[in-house]
PDB file of C-alpha atoms in Angstrom:
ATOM      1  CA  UNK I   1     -17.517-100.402 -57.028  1.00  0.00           C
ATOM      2  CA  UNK I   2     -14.121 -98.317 -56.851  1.00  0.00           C
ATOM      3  CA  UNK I   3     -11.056 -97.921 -54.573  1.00  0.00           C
ATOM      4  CA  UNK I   4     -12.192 -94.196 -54.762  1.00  0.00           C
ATOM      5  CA  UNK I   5     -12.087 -93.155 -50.971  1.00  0.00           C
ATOM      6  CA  UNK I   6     -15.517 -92.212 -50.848  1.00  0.00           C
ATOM      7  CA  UNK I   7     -16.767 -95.392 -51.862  1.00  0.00           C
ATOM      8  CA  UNK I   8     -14.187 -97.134 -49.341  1.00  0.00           C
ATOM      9  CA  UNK I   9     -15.882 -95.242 -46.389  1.00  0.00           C
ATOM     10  CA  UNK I  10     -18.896 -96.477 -47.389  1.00  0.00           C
ATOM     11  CA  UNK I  11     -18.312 -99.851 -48.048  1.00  0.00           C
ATOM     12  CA  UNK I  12     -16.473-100.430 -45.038  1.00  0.00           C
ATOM     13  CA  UNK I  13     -18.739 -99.070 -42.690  1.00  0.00           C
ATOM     14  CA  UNK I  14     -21.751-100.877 -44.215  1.00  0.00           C
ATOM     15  CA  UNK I  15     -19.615-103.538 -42.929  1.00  0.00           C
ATOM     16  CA  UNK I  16     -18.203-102.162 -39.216  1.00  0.00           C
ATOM     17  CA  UNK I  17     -21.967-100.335 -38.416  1.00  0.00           C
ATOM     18  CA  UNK I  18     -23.937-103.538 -37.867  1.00  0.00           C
ATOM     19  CA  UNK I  19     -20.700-105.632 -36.461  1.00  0.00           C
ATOM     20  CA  UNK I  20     -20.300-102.904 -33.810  1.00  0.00           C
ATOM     21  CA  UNK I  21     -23.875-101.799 -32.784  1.00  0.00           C
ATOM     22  CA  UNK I  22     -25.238-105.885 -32.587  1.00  0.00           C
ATOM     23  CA  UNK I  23     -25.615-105.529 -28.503  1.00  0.00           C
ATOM     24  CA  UNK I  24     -23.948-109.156 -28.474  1.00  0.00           C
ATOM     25  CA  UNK I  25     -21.441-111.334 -29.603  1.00  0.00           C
ATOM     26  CA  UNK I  26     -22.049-111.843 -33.644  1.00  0.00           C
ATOM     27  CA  UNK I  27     -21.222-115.352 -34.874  1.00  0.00           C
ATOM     28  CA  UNK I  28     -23.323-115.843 -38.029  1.00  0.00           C
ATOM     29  CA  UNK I  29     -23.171-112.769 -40.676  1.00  0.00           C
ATOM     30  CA  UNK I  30     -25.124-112.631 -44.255  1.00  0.00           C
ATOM     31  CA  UNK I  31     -24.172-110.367 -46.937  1.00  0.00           C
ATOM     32  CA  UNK I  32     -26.943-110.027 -49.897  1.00  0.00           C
ATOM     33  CA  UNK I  33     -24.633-109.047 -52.768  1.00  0.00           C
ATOM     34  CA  UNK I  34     -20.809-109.578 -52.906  1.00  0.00           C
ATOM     35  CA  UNK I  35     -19.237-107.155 -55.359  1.00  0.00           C
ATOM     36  CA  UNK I  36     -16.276-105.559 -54.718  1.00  0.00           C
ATOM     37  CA  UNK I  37     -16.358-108.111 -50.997  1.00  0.00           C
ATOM     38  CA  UNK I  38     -15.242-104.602 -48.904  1.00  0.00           C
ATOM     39  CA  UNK I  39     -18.513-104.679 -47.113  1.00  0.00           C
ATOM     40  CA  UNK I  40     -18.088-108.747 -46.653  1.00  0.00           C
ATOM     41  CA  UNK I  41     -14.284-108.032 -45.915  1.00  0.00           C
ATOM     42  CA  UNK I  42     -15.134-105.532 -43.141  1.00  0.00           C
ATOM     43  CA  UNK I  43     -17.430-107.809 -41.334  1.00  0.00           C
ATOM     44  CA  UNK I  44     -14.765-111.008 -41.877  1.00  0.00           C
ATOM     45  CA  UNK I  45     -11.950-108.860 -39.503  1.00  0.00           C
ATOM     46  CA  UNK I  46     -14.663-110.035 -36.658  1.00  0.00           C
ATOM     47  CA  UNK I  47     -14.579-113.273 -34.711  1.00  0.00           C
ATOM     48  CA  UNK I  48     -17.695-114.905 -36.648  1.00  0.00           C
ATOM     49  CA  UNK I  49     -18.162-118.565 -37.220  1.00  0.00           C
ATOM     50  CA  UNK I  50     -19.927-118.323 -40.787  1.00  0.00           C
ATOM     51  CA  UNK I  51     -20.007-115.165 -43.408  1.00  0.00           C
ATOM     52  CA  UNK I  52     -22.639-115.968 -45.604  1.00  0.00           C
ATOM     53  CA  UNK I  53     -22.472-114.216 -49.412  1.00  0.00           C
ATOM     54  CA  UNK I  54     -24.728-114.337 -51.757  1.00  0.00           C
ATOM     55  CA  UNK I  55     -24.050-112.866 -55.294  1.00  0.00           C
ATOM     56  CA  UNK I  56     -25.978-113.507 -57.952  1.00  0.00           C
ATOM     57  CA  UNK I  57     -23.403-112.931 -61.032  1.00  0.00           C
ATOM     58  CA  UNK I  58     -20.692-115.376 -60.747  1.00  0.00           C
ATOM     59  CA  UNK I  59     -18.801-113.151 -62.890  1.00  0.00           C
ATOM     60  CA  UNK I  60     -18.569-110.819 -59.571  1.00  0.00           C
ATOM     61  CA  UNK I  61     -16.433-113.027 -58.136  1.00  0.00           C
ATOM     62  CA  UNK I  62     -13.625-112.879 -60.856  1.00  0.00           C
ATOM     63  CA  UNK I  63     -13.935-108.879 -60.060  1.00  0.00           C
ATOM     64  CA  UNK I  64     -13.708-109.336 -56.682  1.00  0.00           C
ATOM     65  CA  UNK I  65     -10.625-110.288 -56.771  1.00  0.00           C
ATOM     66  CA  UNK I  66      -8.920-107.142 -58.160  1.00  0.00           C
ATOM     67  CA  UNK I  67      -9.806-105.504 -55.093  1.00  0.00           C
ATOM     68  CA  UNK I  68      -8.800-108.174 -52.760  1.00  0.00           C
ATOM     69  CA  UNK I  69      -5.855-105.960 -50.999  1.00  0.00           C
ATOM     70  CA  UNK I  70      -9.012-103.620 -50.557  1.00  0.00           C
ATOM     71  CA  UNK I  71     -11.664-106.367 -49.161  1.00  0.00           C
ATOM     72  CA  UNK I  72      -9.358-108.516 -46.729  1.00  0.00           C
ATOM     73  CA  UNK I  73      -9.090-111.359 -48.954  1.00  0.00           C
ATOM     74  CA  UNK I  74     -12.466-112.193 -48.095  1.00  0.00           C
ATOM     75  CA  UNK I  75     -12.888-115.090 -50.807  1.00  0.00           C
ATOM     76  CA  UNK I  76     -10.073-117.008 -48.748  1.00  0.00           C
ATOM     77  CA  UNK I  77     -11.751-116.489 -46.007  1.00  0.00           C
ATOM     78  CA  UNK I  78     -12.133-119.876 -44.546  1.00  0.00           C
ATOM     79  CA  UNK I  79     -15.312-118.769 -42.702  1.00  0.00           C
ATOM     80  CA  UNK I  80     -16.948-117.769 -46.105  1.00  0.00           C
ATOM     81  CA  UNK I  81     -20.069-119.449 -47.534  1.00  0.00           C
ATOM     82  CA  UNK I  82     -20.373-118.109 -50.702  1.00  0.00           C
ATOM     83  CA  UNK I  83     -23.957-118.474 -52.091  1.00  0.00           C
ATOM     84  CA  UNK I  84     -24.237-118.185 -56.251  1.00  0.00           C
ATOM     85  CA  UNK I  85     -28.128-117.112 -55.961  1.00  0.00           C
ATOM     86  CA  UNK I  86     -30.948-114.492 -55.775  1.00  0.00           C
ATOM     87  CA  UNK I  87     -30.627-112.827 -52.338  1.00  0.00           C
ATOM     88  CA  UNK I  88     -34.751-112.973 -52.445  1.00  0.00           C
ATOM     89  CA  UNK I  89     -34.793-116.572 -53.754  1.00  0.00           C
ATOM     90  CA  UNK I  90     -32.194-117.640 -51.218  1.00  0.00           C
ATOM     91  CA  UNK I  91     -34.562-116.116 -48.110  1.00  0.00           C
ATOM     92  CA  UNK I  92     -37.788-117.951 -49.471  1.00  0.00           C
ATOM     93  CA  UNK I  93     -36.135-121.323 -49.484  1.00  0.00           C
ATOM     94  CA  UNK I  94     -33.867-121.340 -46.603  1.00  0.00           C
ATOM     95  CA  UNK I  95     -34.451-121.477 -42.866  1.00  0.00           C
ATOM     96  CA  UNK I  96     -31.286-120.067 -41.543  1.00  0.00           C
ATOM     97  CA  UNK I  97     -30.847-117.214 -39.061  1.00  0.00           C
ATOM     98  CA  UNK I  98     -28.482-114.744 -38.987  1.00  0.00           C
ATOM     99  CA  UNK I  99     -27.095-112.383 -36.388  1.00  0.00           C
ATOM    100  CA  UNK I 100     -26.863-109.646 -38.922  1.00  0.00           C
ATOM    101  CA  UNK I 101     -27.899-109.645 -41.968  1.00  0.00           C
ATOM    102  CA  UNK I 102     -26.332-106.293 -44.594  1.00  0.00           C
ATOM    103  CA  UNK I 103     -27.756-106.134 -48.043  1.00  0.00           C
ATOM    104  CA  UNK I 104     -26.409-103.121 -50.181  1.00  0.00           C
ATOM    105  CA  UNK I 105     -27.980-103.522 -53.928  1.00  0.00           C
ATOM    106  CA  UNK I 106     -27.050-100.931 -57.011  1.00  0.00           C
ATOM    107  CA  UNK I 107     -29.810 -98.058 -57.197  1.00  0.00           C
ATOM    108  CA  UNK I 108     -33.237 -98.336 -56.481  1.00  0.00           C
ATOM    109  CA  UNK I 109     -33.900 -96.973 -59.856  1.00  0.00           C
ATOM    110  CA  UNK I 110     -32.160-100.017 -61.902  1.00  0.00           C
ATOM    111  CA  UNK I 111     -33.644-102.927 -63.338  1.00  0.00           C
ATOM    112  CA  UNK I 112     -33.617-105.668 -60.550  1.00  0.00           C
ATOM    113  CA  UNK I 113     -32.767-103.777 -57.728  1.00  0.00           C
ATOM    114  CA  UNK I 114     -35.546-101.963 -56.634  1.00  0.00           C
ATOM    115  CA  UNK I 115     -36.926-105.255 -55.520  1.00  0.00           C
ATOM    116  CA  UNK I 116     -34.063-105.518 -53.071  1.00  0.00           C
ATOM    117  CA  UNK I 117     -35.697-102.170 -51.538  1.00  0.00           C
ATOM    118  CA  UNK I 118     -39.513-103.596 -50.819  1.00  0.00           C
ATOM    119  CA  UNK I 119     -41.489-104.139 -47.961  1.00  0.00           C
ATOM    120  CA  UNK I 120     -41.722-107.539 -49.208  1.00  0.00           C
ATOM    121  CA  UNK I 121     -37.490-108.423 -49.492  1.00  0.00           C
ATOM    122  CA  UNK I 122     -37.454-106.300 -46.015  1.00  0.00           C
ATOM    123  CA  UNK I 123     -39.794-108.489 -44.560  1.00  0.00           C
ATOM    124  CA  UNK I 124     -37.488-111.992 -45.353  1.00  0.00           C
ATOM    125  CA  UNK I 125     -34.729-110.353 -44.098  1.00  0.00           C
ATOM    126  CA  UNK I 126     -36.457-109.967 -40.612  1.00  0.00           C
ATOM    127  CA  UNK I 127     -37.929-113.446 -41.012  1.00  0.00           C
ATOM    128  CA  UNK I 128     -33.758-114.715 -40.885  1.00  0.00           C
ATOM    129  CA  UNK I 129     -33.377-112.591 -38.000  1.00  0.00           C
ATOM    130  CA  UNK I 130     -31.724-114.432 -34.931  1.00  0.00           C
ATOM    131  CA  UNK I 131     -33.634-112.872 -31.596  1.00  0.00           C
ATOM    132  CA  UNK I 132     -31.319-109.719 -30.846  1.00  0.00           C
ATOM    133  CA  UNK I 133     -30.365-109.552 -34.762  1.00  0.00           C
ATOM    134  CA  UNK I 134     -29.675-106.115 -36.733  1.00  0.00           C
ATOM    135  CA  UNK I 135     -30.349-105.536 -40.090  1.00  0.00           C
ATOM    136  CA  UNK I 136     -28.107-102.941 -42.371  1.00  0.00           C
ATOM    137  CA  UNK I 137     -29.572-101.513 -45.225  1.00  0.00           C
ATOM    138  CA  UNK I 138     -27.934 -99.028 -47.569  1.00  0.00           C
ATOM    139  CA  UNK I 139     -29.740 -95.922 -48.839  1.00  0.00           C
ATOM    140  CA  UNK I 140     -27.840 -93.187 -51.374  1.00  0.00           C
ATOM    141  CA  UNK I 141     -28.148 -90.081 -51.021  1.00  0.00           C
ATOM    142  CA  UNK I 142     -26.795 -89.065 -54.295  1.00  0.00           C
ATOM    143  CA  UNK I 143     -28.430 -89.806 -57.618  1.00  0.00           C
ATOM    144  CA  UNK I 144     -31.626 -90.495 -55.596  1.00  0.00           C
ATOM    145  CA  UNK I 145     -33.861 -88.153 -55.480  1.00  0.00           C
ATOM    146  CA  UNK I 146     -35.605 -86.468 -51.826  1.00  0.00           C
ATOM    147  CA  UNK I 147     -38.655 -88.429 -52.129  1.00  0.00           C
ATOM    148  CA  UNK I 148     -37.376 -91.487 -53.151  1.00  0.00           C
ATOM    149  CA  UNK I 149     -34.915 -91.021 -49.826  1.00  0.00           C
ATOM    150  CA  UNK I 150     -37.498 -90.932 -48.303  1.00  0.00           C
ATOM    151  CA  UNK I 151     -39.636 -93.524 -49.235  1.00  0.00           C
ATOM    152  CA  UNK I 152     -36.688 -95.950 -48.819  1.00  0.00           C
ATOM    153  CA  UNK I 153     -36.527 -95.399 -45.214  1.00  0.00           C
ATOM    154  CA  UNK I 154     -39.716 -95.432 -44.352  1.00  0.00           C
ATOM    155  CA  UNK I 155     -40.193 -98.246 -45.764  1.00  0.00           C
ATOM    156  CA  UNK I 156     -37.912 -99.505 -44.011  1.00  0.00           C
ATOM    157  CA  UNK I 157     -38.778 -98.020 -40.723  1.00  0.00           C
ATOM    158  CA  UNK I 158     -42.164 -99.448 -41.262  1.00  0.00           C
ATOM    159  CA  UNK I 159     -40.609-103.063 -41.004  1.00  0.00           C
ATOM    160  CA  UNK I 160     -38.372-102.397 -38.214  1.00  0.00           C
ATOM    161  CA  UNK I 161     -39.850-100.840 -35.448  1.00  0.00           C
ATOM    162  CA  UNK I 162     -36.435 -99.860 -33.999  1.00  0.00           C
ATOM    163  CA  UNK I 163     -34.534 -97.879 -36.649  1.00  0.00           C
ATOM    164  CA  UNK I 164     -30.904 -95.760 -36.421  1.00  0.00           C
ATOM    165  CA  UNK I 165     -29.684 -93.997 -39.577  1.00  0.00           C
ATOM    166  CA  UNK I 166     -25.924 -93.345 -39.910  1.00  0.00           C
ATOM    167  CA  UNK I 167     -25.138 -90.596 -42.832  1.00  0.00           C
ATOM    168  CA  UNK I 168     -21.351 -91.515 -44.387  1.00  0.00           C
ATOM    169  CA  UNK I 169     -20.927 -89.281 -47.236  1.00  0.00           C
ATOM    170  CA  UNK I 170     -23.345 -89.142 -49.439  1.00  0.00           C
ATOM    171  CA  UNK I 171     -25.085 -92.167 -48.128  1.00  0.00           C
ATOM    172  CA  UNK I 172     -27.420 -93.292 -45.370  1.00  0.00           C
ATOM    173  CA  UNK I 173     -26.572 -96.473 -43.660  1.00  0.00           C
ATOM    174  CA  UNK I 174     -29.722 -98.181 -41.839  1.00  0.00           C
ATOM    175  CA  UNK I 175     -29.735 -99.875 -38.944  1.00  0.00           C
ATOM    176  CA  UNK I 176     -32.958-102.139 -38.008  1.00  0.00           C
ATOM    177  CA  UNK I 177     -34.283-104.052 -34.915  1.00  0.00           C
ATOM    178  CA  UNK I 178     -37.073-105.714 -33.715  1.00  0.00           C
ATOM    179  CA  UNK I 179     -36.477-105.556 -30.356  1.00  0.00           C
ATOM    180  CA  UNK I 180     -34.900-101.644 -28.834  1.00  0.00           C
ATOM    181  CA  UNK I 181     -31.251-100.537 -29.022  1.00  0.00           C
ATOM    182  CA  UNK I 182     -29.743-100.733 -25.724  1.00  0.00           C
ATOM    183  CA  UNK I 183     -27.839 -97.546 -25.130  1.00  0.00           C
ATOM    184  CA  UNK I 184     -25.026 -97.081 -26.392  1.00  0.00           C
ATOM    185  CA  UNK I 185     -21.593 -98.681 -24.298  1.00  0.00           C
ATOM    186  CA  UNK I 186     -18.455 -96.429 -25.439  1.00  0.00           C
ATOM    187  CA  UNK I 187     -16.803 -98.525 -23.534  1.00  0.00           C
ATOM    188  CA  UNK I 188     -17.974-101.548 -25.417  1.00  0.00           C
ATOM    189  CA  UNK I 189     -17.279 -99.854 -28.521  1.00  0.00           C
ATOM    190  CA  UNK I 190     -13.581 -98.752 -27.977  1.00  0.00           C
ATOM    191  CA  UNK I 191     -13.353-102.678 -27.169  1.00  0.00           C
ATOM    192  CA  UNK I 192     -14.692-103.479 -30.126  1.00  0.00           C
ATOM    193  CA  UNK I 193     -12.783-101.140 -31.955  1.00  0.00           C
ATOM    194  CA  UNK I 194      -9.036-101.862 -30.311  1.00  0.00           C
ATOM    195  CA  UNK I 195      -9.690-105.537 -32.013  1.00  0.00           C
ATOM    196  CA  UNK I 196      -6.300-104.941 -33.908  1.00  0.00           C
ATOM    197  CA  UNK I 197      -8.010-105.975 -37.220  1.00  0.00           C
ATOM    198  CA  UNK I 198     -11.064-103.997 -36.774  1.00  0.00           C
ATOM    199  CA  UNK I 199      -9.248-100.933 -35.613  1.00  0.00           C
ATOM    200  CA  UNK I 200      -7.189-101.247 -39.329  1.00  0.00           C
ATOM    201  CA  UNK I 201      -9.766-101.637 -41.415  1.00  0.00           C
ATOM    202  CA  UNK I 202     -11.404 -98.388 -39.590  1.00  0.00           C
ATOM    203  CA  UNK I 203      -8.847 -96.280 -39.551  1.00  0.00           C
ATOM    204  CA  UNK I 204      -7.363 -97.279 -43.404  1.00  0.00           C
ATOM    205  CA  UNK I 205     -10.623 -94.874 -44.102  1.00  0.00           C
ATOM    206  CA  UNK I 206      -9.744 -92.186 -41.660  1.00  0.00           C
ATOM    207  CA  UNK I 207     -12.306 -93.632 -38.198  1.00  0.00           C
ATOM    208  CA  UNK I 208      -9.813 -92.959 -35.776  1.00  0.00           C
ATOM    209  CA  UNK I 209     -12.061 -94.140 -32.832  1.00  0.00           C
ATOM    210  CA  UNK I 210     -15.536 -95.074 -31.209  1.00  0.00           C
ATOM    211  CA  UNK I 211     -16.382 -91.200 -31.105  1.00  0.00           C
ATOM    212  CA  UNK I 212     -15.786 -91.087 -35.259  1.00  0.00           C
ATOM    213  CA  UNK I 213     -17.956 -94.035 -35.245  1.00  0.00           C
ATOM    214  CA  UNK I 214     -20.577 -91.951 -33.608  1.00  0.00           C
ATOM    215  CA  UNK I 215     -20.449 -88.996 -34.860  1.00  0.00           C
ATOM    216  CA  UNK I 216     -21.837 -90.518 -38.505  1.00  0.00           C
ATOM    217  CA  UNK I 217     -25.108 -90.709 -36.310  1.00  0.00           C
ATOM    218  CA  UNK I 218     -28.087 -88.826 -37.593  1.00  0.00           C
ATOM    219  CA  UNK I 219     -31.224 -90.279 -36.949  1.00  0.00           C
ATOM    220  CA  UNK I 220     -33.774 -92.436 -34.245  1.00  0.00           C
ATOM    221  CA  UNK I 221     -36.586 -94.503 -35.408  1.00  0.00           C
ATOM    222  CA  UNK I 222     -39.352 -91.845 -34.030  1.00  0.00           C
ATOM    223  CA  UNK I 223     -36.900 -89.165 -36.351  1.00  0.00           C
ATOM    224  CA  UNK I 224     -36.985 -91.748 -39.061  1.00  0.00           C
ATOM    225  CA  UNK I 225     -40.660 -91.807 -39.551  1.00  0.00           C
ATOM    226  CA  UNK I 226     -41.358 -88.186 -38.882  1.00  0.00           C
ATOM    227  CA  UNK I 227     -38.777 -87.551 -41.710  1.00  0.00           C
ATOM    228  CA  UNK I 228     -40.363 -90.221 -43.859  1.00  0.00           C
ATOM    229  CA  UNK I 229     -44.177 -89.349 -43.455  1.00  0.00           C
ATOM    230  CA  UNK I 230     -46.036 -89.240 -46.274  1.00  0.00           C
ATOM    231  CA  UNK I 231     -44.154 -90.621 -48.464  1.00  0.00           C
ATOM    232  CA  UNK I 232     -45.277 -93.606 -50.845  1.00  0.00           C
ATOM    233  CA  UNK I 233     -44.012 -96.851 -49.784  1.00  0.00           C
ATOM    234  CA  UNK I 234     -42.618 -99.576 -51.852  1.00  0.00           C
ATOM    235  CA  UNK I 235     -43.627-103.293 -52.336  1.00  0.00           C
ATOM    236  CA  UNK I 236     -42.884-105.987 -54.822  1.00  0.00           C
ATOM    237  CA  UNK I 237     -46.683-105.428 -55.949  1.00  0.00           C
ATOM    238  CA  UNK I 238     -46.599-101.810 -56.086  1.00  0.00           C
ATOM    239  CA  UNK I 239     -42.626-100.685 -56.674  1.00  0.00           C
ATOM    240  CA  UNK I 240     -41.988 -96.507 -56.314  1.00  0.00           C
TER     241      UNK I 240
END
């Protein structure tokens, strides 16, 4: 994690994406790995009851807090539940359900965090789905080679039936549903966005408005899979 602007963008708007295109009020939130807490700090500026966090290096947490003019102060957060745990451990022994659930792990290609990229981890996260829930799921572009791109969302589209992709930089940010996306409501939106803390966090990284929002928009689900066809698919069993 930086304060690099780049990395800003994308933190933050693994954070807005989800919070703004759930079709209804979000009151429960789960991030799967805390780090820098932008991405958790981004979804706190929203009117949930409970931001769950789970990290599993408690060590993270002493980080966090150099960037805590960066991530809203997230750890004082008095809507926090911070979770010291195994994002895939913590889904196999709880029952909770979440209105959106955002997991952004380090590359695919490190030790440990290709798991957090499988059918299998994809799967949970559904599982802890409230009905009308969204999913975000982060995908770099960079250092990731095309077919590994690939393979990551169709994975991921082959879990979700309903699937947008958002490209922010040199990332793509996943969106996933079980049931469709209702169209999209600009007007809803601009509400969403004129929330004086959302609107801040969006525009500290240059959004300006619903339309910039939109405009990161690149793919549907039907897009998704045609882009991703072919490709090998990855499981715990069988990583890519």
């Amino acid at each position: 994690a930086s304060d690099a602007f780049e990395d800003m963008l994308v933190q933050r708007m693994l954070g807005h994406l989800p919070m703004l295109f759930h079709p209804g009020p979000v009151k429960t939130a789960c991030v799967v790995g805390l780090g820098a807490g932008v991405t958790a700090g981004a979804m706190g500026v929203y009117d949930i009851e409970r931001l769950t966090a789970i990290e599993l290096e408690k060590g993270v947490l002493v980080a966090s807090r150099f960037f805590a003019d960066r991530n809203d102060w997230v750890l004082d957060n008095p809507r926090l539940d911070l979770r010291i745990d195994d994002g895939k451990n913590f889904f196999r022994l709880s029952r909770e359900k979440f209105d959106v659930i955002e997991s952004h792990p380090n590359f695919p290609s490190l030790t440990g965090s290709g798991a957090l990229f499988s059918r299998d981890f994809l799967e949970q996260c559904k599982a802890h789905l409230a009905p009308g829930g969204v999913v975000c799921h982060w995908s770099p572009l960079f250092r990731t080679r095309p077919e590994d791109w690939k393979t990551i969302v169709g994975t991921f589209a082959d879990v979700f039936p309903y699937v947008r992709a958002f490209n922010v930089g040199i990332t793509t940010i996943l969106l996933g549903r079980v049931e469709p996306f209702p169209p999209v409501d600009v007007a809803e939106l601009r509400a969403r966005f004129d929330r004086a803390s959302v609107g801040r966090s969006l525009r500290e990284v240059g959004v300006r408005g619903p339309l910039e929002v939109l405009s990161y928009y690149q793919l549907d689900d039907a897009e998704a899979r045609r882009m991703a066809e072919g490709a090998v698919r990855t499981t715990d069993d069988r990583p890519a």
